[in-house]
Each structure stands twice: as structure tokens, then as C-alpha cells.
Coordinates of C-alpha atoms in Angstrom, one line a residue:
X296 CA 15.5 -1.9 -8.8
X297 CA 12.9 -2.8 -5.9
X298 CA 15.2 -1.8 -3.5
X299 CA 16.5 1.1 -5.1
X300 CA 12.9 2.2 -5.3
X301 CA 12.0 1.1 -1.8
X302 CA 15.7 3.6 -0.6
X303 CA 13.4 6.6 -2.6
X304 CA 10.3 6.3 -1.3
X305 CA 12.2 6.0 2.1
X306 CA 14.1 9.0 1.3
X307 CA 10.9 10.6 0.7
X308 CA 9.5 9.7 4.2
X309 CA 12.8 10.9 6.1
X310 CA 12.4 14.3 4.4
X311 CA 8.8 14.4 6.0
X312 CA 8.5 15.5 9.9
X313 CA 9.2 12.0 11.8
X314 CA 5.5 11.4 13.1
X315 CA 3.9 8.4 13.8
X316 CA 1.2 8.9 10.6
X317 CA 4.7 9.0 8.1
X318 CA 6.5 6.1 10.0
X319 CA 3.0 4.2 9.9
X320 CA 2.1 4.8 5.9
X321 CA 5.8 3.8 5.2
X322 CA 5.4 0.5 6.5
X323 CA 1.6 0.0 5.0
X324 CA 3.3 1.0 1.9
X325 CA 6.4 -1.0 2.1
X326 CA 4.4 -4.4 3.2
X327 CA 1.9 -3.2 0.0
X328 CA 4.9 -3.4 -2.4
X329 CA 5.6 -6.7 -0.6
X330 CA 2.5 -8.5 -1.0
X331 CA 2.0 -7.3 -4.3
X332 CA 5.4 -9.1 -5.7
X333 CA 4.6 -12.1 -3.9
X334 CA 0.9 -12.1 -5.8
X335 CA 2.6 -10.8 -9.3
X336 CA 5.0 -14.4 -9.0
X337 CA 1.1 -16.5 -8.1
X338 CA 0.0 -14.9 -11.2
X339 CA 3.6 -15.2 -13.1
X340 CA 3.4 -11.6 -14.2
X341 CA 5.9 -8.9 -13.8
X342 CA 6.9 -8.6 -9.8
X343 CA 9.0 -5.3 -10.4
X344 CA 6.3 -3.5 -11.8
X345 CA 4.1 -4.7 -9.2
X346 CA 6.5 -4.2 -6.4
X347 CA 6.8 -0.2 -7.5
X348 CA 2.6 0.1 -8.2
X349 CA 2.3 -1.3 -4.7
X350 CA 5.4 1.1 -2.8
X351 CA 3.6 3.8 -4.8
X352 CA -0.4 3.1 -4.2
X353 CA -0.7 5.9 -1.3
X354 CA 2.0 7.9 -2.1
X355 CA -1.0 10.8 -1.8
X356 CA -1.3 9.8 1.9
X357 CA 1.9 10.6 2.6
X358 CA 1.7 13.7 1.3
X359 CA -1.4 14.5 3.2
X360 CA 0.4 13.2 6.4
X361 CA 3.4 15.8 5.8
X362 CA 0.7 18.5 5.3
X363 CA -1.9 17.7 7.5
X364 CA -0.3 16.4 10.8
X365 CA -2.7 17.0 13.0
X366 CA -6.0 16.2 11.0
X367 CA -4.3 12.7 9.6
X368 CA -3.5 12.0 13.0
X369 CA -7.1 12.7 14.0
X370 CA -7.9 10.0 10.7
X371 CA -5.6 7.4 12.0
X372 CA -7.2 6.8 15.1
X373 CA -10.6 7.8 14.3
X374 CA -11.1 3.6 13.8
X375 CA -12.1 3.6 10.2
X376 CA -10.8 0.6 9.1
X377 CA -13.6 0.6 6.2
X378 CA -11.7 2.2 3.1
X379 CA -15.0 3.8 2.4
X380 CA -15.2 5.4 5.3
X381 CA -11.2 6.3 5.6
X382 CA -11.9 8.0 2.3
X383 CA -14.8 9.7 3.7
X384 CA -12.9 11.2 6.5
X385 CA -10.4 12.5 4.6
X386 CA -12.7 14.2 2.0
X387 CA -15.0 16.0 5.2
X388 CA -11.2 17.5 7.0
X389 CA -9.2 18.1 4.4
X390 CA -11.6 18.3 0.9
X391 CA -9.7 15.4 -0.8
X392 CA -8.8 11.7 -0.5
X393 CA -5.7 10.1 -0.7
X394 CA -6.7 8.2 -4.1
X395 CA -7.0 11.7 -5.6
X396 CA -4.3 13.4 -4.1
X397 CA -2.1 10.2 -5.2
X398 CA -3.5 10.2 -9.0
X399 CA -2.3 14.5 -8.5
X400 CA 0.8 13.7 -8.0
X401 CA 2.2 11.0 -9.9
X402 CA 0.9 12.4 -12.9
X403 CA 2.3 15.5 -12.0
X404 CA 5.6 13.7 -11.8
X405 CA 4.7 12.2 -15.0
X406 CA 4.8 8.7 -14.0
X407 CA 3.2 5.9 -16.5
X408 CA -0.7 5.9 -16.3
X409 CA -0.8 2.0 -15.1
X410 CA 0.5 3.8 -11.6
X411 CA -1.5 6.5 -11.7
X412 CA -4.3 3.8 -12.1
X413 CA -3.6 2.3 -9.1
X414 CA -3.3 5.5 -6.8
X415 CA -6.2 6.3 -8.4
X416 CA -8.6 3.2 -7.9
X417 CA -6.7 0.9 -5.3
X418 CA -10.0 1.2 -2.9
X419 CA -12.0 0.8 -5.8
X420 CA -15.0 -1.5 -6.6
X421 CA -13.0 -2.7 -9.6
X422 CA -14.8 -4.6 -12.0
X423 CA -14.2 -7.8 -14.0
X424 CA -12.2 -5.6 -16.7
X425 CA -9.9 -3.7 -14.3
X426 CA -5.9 -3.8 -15.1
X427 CA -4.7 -6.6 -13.6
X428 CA -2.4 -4.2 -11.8
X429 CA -4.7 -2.4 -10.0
X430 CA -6.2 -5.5 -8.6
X431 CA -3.1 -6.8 -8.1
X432 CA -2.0 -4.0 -5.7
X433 CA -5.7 -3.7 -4.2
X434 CA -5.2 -7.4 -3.0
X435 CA -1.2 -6.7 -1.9
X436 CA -3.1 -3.2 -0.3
X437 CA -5.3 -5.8 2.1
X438 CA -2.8 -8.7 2.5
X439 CA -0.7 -5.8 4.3
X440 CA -3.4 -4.6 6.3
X441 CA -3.9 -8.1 7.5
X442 CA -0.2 -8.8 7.7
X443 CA -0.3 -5.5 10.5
X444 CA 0.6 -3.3 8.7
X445 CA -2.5 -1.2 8.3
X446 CA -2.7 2.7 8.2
X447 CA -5.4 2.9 10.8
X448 CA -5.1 1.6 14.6
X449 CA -6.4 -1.4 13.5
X450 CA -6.5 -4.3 10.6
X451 CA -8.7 -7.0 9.7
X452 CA -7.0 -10.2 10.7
X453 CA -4.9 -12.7 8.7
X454 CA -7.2 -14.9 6.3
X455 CA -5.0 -15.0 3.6
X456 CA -8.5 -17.6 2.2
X457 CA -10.0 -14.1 1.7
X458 CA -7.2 -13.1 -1.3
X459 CA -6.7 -16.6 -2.8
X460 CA -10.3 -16.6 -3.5
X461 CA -10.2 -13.6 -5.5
X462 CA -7.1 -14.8 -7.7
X463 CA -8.3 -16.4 -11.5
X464 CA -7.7 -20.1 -11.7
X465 CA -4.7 -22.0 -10.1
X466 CA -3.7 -19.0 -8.6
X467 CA -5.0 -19.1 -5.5
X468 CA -3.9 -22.6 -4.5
X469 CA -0.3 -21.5 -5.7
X470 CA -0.8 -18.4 -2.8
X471 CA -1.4 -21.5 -0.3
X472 CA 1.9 -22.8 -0.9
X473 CA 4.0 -19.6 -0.5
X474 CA 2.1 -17.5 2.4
X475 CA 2.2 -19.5 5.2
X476 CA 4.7 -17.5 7.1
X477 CA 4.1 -14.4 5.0
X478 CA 3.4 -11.6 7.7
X479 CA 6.5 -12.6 9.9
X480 CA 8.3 -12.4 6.1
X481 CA 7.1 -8.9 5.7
X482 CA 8.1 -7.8 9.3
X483 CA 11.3 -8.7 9.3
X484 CA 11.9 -7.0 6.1
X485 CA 10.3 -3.8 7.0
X486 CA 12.8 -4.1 10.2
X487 CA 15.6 -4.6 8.1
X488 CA 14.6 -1.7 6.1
X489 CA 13.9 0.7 8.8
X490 CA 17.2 -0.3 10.4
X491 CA 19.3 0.4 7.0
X492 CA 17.9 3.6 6.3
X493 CA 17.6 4.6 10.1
X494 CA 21.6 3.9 10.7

């Protein structure tokens, strides 16, 4: 099923003019879905689910990206790597963010609300309460950024100490023993992926 979704959401992006912006949000989202089914097996909850929530959690940016070329371009490389401030950009050039635009759409689609959830609140300051979900895919959301595969020029660095901390219990020291080599995991994935659907 992951991959079947990951061959849909790639679909998706090939339909879409091939500019950097697309080819750059696939990959966030891609490493997202990643990261957020390596946490879902820390936390021994469902990896599927989280894999989809994660492929899905800026599904609105790629919209915007295939409407708005030229202003998400301008975003991109604009350096705000602050999700506040990303979401601020795109709210002053285009009048709404990709969290919005995202929670539009897949419940226009009719999708379940947990993913609608996440779109919705991934940049979030969740609290305590918050769907495991959501903060599942918020944490996947920065382990990609800090795996490379950010949407803006550039990403916080690797300190895969700043997730584990966030995780309840045993969960973080069960992170330790599985992300070691976790960024060169999700690149050569994401190459593999762009090299299936690209042939």
C-alpha cells in the first residue's frame, strides 16, 4: 500500500509542470512519509497510516507550487526556514498557507479527518492532547528537513537528539538504535523512486 501510495502522489507531481518547487516538495514529502514510518515502528503504532499522513502532510504545497510557480519559487529561496515564517510568506503572496490549502483539499477529496488533521496542524504548536498522528508526522516533517530534504534552500542539521527527546518513554532510546544511518536510508530511496517513476 505505501508504495502504491507513494506511485500516486508521484503521479500527481508528474502531472504538475516539472519545476524545481514540484521536484523539491516531492522529495520533502516522500522523506516525510519516510521518517514518519520509521517513528510509527519507535512508537509500535500503525506505520501505513503514518507512512500515508506523512506522503500527504503538504499535499497543499504542491498544489500551490503547480499554481503559483513563480511566487513559490520566490518562497523557496526567500531563506525562511522558520515554519512560522514560511507560513507567513505564503499568506502575504498568495492569501493562504499550505496548512490551509492542504486541510481544502483532502477534505474536498473526502479523505479521513486524522489526515486532514495533519495537513492541517503539522506546523502546529500542538499540545499535550494532539493525535498522536499529527505529532507523529510533525516529527517525520523535521527529521526530513534534517535528513536534506527540506522545502526551502536550506535545513536545520541532523540532530536526530532533537526528535528522540520529544518521543514518550522508551521511545526515544529505541530511535537511537535505528537512525544512525537514516538520511543516507532516505536518499537512496527517494533515488530509487525518482529513477522508477522517471524511466
Amino acid at each position: 500500500p505505501t508504495r502504491r501510495s507513494s506511485a500516486l502522489m508521484r503521479d500527481f507531481v508528474l502531472n504538475t509542470q516539472q519545476q524545481e518547487g514540484s521536484q523539491r516538495c516531492w522529495r520533502h514529502n516522500l522523506a516525510c512519509a519516510l521518517s514518519s514510518e520509521l517513528l510509527a515502528q519507535v512508537l509500535w503504532t500503525d506505520s501505513g497510516l503514518a507512512y500515508t499522513a506523512g506522503l500527504l502532510h503538504d499535499v497543499g504545497m504542491l498544489a500551490m507550487v503547480a499554481t503559483h510557480t513563480e511566487q513559490y519559487a520566490e518562497i523557496m529561496h526567500s531563506g525562511c526556514s522558520e515554519p512560522a515564517v514560511f507560513l507567513a510568506r505564503e499568506r502575504e503572496l498568495l492569501g493562504i498557507d499550505h496548512c490551509e490549502a492542504g486541510r481544502w483539499l483532502l477534505s474536498d477529496w473526502g479523505l479521513p479527518p486524522e489526515f486532514t488533521a495533519v495537513t492541517a496542524h503539522h506546523h502546529d504548536s500542538l499540545p499535550r492532547e494532539a493525535p498522536e498522528l499529527t505529532v507523529l508526522v510533525q516529527l517525520g516533517c523535521e527529521m526530513a528537513g534534517m535528513a536534506g530534504f527540506s522545502t526551502c534552500e536550506s535545513g536545520p542539521a541532523w540532530d536526530p537528539d532533537r526528535i528522540a527527546e520529544r518521543l514518550p518513554g522508551k521511545s526515544g532510546d529505541r530511535l537511537h538504535t535505528k537512525i544512525e544511518d537514516f538520511p543516507m536510508t532516505i536518499a537512496t530511496k527517494i533515488n530509487s523512486f525518482d529513477c522508477d517513476f522517471l524511466a
